[in-house]
Short mmCIF file of N, CA and C in Angstrom, two decimals:
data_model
loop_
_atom_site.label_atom_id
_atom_site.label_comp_id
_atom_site.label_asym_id
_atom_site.label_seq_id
_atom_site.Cartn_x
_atom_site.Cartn_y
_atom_site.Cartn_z
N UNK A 13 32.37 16.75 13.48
CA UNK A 13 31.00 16.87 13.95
C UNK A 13 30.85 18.13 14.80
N UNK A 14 29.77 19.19 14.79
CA UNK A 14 29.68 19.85 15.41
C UNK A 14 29.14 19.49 16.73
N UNK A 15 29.59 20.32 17.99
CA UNK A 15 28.64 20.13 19.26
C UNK A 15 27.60 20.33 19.56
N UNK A 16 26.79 19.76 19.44
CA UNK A 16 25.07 19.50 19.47
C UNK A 16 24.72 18.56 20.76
N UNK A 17 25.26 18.84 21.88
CA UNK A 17 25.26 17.94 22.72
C UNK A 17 25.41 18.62 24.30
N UNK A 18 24.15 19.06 24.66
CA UNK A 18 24.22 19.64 26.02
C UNK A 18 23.29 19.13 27.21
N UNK A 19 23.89 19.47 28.76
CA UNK A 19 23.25 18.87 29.39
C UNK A 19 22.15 19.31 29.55
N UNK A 20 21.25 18.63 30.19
CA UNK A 20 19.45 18.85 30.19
C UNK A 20 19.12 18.46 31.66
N UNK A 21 18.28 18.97 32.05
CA UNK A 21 17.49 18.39 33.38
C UNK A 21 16.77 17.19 33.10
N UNK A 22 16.97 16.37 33.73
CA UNK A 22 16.05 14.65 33.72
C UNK A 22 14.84 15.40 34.15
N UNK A 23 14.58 15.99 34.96
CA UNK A 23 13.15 15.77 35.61
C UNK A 23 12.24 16.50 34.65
N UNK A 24 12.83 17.92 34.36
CA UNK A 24 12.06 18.99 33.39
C UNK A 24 11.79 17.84 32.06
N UNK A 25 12.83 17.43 31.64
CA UNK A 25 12.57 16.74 29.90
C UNK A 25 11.40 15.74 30.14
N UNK A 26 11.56 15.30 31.66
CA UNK A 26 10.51 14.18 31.33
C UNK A 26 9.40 14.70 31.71
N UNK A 27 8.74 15.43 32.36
CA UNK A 27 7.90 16.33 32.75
C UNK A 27 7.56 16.92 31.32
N UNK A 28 8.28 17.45 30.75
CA UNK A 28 7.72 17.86 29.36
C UNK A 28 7.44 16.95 28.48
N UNK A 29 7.82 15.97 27.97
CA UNK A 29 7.71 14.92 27.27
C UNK A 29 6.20 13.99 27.77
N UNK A 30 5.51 14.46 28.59
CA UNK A 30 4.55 13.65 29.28
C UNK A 30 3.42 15.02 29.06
N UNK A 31 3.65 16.20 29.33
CA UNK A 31 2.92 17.66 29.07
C UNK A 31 2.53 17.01 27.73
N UNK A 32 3.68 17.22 26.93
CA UNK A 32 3.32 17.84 25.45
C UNK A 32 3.14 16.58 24.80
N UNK A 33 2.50 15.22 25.39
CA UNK A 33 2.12 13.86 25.11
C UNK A 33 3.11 13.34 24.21
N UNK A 34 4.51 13.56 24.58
CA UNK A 34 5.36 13.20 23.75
C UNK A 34 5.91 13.62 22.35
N UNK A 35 5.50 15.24 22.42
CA UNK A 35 6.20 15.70 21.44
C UNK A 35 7.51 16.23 21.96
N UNK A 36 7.63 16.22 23.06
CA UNK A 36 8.82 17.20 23.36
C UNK A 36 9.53 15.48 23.57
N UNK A 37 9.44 14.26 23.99
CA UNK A 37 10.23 13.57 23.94
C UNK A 37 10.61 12.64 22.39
N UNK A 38 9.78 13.28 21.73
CA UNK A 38 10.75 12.78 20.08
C UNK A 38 12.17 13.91 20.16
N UNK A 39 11.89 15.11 20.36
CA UNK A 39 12.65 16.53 20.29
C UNK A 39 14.18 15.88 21.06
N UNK A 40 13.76 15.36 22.40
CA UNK A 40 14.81 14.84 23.24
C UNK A 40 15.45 13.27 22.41
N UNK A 41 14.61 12.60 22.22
CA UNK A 41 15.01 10.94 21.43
C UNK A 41 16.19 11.63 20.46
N UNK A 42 15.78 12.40 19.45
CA UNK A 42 16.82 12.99 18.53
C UNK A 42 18.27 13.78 19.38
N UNK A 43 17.61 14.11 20.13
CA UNK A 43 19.00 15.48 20.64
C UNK A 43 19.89 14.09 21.64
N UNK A 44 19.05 12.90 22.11
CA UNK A 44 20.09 12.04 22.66
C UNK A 44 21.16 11.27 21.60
N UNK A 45 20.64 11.36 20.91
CA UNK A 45 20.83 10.37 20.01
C UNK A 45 22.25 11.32 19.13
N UNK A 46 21.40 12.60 18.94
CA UNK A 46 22.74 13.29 18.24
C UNK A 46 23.90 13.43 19.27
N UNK A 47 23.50 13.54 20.72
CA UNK A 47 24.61 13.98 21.71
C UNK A 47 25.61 12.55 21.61
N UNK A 48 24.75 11.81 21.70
CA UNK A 48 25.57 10.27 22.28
C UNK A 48 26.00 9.99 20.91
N UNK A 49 26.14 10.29 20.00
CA UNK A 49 27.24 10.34 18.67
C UNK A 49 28.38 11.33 18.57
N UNK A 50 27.80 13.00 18.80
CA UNK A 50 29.14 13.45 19.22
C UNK A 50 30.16 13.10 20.38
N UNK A 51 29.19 12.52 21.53
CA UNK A 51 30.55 12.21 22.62
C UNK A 51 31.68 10.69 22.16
N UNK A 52 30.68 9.73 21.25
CA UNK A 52 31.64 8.91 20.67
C UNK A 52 32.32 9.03 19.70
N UNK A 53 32.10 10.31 18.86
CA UNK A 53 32.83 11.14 18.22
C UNK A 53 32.30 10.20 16.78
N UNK A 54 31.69 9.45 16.68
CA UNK A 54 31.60 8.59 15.28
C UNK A 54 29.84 8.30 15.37
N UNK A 55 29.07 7.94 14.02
CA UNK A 55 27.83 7.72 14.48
C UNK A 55 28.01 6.15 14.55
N UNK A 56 26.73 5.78 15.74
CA UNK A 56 26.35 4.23 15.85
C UNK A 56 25.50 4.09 15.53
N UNK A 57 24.04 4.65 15.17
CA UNK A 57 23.04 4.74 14.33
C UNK A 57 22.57 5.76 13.43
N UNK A 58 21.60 5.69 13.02
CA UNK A 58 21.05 6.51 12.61
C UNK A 58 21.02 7.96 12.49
N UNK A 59 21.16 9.33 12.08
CA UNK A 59 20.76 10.24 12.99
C UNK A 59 19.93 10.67 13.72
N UNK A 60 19.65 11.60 14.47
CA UNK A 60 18.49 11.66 15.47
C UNK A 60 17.20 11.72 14.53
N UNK A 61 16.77 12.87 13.97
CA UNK A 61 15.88 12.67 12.78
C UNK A 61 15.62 11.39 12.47
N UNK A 62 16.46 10.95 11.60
CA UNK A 62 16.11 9.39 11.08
C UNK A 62 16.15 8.24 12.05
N UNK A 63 16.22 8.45 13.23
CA UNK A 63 16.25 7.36 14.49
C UNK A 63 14.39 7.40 14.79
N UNK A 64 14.63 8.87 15.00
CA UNK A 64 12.79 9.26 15.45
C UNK A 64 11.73 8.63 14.61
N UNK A 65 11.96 8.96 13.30
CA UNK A 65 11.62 8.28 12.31
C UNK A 65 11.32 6.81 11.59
N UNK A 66 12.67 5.74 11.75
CA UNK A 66 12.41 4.36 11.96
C UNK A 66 11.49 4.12 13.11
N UNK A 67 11.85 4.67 14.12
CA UNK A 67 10.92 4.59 15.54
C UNK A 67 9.48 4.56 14.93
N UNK A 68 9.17 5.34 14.31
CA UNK A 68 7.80 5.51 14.25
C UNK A 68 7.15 4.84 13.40
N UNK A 69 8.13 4.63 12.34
CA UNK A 69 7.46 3.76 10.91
C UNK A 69 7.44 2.64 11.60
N UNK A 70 8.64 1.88 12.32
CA UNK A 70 8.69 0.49 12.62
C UNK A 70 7.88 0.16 14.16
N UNK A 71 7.18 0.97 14.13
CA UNK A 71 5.92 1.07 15.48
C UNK A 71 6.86 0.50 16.91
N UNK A 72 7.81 1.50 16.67
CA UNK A 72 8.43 1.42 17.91
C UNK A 72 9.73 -0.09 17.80
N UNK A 73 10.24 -0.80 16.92
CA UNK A 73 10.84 -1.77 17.23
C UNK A 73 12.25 -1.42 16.83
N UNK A 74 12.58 -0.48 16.09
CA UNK A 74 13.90 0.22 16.15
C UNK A 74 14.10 1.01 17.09
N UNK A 75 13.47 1.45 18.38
CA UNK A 75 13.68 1.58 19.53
C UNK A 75 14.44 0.61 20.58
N UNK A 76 13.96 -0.81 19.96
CA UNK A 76 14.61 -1.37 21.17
C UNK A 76 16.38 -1.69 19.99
N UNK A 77 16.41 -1.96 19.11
CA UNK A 77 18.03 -1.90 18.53
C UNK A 77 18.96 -0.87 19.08
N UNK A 78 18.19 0.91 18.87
CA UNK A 78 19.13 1.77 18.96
C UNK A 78 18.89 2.13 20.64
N UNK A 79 18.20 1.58 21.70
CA UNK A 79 18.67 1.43 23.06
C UNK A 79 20.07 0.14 23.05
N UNK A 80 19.87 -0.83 22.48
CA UNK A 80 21.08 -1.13 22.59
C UNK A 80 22.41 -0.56 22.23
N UNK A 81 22.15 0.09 20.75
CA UNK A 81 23.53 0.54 20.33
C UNK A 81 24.00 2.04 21.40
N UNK A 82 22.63 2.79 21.76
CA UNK A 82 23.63 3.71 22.62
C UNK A 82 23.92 3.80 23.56
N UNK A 83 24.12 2.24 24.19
CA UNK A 83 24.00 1.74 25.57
C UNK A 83 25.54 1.26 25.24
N UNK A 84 25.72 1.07 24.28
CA UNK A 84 27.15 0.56 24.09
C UNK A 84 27.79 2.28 23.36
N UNK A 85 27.50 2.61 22.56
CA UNK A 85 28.30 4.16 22.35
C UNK A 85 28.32 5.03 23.82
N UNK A 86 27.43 4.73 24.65
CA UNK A 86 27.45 5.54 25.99
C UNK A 86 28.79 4.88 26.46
N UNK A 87 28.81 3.79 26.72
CA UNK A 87 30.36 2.67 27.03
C UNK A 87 31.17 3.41 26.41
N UNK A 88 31.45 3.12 25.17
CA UNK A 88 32.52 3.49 24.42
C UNK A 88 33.02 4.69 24.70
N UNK A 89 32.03 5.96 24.96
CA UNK A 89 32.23 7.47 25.40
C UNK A 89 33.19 7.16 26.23
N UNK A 90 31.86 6.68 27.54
CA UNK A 90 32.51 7.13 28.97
C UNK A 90 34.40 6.25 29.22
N UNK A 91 34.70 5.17 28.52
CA UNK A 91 35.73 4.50 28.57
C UNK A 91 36.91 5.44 27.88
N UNK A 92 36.47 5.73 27.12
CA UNK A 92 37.23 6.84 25.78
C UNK A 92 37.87 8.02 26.96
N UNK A 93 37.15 8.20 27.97
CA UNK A 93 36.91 9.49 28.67
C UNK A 93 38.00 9.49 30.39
N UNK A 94 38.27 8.01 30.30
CA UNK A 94 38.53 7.33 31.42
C UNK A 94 37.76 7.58 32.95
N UNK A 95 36.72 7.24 32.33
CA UNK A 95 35.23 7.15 33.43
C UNK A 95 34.59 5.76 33.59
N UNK A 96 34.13 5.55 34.62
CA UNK A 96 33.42 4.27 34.91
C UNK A 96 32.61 4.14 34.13
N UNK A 97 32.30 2.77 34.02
CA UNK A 97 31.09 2.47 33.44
C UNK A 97 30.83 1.21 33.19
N UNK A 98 29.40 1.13 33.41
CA UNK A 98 29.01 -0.23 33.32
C UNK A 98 28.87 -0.80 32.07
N UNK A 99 29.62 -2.18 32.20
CA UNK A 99 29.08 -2.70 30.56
C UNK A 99 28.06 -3.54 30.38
N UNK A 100 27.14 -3.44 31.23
CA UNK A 100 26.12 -4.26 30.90
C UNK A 100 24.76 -2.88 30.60
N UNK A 101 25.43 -1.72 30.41
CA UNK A 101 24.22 -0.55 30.19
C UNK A 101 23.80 -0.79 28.62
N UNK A 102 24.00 -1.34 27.77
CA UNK A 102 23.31 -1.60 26.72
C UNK A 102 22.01 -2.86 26.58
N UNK A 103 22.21 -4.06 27.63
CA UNK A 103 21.19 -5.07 27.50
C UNK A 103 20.27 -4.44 28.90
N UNK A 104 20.77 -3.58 29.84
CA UNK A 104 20.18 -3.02 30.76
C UNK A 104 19.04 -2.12 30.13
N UNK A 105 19.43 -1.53 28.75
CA UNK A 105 18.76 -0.45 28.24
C UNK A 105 17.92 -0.83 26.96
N UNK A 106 18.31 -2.19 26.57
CA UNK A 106 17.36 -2.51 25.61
C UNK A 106 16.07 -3.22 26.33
N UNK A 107 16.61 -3.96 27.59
CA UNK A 107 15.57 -4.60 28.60
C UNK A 107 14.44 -3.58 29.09
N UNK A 108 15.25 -2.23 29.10
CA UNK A 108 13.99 -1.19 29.62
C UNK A 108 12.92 -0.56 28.66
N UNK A 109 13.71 -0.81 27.61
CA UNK A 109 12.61 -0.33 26.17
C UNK A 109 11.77 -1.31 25.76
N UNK A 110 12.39 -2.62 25.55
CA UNK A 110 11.36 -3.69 25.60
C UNK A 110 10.17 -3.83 26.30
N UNK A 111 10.31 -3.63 27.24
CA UNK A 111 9.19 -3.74 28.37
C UNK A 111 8.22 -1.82 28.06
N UNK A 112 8.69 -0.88 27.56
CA UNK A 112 7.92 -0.07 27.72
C UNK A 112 7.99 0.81 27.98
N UNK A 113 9.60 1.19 28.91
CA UNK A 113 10.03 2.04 29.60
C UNK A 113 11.08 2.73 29.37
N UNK A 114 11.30 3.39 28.13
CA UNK A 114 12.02 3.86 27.24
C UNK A 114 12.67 4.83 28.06
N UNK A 115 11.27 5.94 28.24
CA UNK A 115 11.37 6.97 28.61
C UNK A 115 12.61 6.83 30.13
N UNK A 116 12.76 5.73 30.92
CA UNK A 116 13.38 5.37 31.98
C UNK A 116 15.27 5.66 30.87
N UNK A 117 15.08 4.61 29.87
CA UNK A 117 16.75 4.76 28.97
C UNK A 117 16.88 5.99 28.47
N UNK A 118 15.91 6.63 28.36
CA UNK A 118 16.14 8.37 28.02
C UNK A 118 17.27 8.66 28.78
N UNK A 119 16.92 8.83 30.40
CA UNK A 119 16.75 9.50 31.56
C UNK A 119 18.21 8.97 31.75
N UNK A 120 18.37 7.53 31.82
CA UNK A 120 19.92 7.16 32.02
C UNK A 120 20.94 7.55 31.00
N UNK A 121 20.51 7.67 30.02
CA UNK A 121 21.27 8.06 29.01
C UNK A 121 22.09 9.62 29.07
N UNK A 122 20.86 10.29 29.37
CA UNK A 122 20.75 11.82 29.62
C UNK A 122 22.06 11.95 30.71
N UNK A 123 21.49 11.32 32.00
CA UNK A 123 22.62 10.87 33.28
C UNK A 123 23.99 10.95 32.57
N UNK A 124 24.17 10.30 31.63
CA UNK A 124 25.31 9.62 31.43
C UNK A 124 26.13 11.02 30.37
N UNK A 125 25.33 11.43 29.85
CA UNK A 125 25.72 12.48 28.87
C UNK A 125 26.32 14.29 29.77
N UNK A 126 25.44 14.27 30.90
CA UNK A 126 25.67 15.01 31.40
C UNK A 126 26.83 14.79 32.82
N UNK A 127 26.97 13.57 33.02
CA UNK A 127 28.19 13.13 33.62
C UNK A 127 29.94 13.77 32.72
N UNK A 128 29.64 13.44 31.48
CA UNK A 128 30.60 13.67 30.57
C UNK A 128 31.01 14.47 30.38
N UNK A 129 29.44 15.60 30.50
CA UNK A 129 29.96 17.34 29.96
C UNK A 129 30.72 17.63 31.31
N UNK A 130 29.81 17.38 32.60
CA UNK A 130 30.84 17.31 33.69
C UNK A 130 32.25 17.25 34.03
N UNK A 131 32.53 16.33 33.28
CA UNK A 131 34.12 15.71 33.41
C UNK A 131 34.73 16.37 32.59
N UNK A 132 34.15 17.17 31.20
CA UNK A 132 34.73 17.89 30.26
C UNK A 132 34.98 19.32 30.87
N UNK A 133 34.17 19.73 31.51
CA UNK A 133 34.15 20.69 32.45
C UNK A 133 34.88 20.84 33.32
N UNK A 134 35.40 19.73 34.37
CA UNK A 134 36.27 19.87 34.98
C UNK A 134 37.51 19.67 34.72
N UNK A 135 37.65 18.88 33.78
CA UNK A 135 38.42 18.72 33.28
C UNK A 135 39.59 20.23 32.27
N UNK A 136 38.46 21.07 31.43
CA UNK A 136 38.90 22.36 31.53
C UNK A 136 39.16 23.69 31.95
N UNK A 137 38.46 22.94 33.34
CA UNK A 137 38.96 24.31 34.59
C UNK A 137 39.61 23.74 35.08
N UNK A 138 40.33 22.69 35.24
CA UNK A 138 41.92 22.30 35.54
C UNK A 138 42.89 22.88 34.49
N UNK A 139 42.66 22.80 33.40
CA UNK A 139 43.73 23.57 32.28
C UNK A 139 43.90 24.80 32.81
N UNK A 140 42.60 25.53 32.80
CA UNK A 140 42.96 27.02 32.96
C UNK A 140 42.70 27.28 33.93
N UNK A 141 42.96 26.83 35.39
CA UNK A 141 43.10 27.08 36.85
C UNK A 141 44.66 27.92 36.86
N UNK A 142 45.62 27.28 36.63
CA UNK A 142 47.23 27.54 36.74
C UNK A 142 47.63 28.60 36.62
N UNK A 143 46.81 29.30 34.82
CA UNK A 143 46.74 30.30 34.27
C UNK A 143 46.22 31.27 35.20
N UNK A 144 44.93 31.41 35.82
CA UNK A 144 44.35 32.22 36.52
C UNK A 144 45.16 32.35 37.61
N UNK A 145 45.33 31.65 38.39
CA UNK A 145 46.24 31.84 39.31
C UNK A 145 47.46 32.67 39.24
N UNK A 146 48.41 32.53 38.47
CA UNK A 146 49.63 33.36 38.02
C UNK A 146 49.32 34.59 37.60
N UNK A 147 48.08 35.01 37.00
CA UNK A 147 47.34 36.56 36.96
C UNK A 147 46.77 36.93 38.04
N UNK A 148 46.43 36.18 39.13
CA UNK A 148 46.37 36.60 40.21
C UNK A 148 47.72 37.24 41.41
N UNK A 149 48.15 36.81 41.05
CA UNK A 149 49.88 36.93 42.45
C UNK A 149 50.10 38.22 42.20
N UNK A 150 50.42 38.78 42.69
CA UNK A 150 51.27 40.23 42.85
C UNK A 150 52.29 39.95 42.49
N UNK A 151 52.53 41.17 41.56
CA UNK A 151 54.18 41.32 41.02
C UNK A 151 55.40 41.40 42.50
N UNK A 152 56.02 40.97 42.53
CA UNK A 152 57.36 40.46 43.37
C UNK A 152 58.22 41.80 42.60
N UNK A 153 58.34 42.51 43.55
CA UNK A 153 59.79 43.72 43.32
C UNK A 153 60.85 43.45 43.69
N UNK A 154 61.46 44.01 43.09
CA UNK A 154 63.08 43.99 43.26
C UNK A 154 63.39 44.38 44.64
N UNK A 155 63.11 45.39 45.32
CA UNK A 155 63.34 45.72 47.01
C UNK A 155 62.33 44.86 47.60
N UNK A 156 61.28 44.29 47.21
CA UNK A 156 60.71 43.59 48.47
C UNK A 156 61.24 41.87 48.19
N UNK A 157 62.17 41.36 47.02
CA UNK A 157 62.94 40.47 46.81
C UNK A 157 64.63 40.88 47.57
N UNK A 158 64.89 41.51 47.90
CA UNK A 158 65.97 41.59 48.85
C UNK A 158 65.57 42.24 49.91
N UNK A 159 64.91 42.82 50.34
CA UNK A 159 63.73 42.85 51.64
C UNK A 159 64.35 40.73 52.56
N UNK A 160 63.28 39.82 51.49
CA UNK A 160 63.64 38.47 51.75
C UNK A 160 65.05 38.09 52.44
N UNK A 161 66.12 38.34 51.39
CA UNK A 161 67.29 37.77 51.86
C UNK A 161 68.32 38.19 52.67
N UNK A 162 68.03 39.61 52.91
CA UNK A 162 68.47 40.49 53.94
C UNK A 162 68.36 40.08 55.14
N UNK A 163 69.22 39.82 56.11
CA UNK A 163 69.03 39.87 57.57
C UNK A 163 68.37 40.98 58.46
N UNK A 164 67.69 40.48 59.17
CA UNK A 164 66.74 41.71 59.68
C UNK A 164 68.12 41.56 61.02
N UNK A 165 68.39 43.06 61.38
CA UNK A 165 69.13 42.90 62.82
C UNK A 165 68.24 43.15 64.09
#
């Protein structure tokens, strides 16, 4: 799978998604949906396209299924990842779409996605910290290495 999966600002997406009366949050529904499949590395629904899509034909009631399923692929990520996580974020997240408040499981979702890139992040400036460091040190000479073991009188 390619990486199609970057972090986003919660406040801007939802701010836009409310601007552009919800065109910019189909744009986001898909890009969560594709992210939270590459971080579980396998799909759990639909693709984003065709998620947006049932959504709309099924007047919103395949919304509340695929809040459950990526309430559990968000699990599966963050566990995969050895990160906390709650396992009750899938009936937490179908409970919030049910009622109306989708846009709220966006937002946690998003949270959760950008927690990850986080950890992926730090996680690879620990690899190549060590490296940098050892290109940093000054070369050690031969006279200022017996300089060291020399007795000063």
């Amino acid at each position: 799978m390619e990486k199609n999966w970057e972090k986003r600002s919660i406040p801007v997406s939802i701010i836009l998604s409310i601007v552009t009366c919800g065109l910019y949050g189909v744009y986001w529904y898909e890009k969560l949906t594709d992210g939270t499949h590459q971080a579980v590395g396998r799909k759990t629904t639909a693709s984003g396209g065709r998620a947006s899509l049932f959504t709309i034909i099924a007047c919103g009631i395949y919304s509340i299924y695929w809040a459950y399923k990526m309430g559990d692929a968000v699990v599966e990520a963050k566990e995969a990842r050895g990160m906390r996580s709650d396992r009750n974020l899938p009936i937490i997240y179908l409970v919030l779409t049910f009622f109306g408040l989708g846009i709220i499981t966006w937002a946690l979702m998003q949270s959760s996605l950008n927690d990850m890139i986080d950890q992926a992040e730090l996680v690879q400036d620990n690899v190549t910290a060590p490296e940098a460091v050892v290109r940093e040190l000054p070369a050690v000479t031969s006279e200022q290495e017996s300089e060291k073991t020399e007795p000063k009188d």
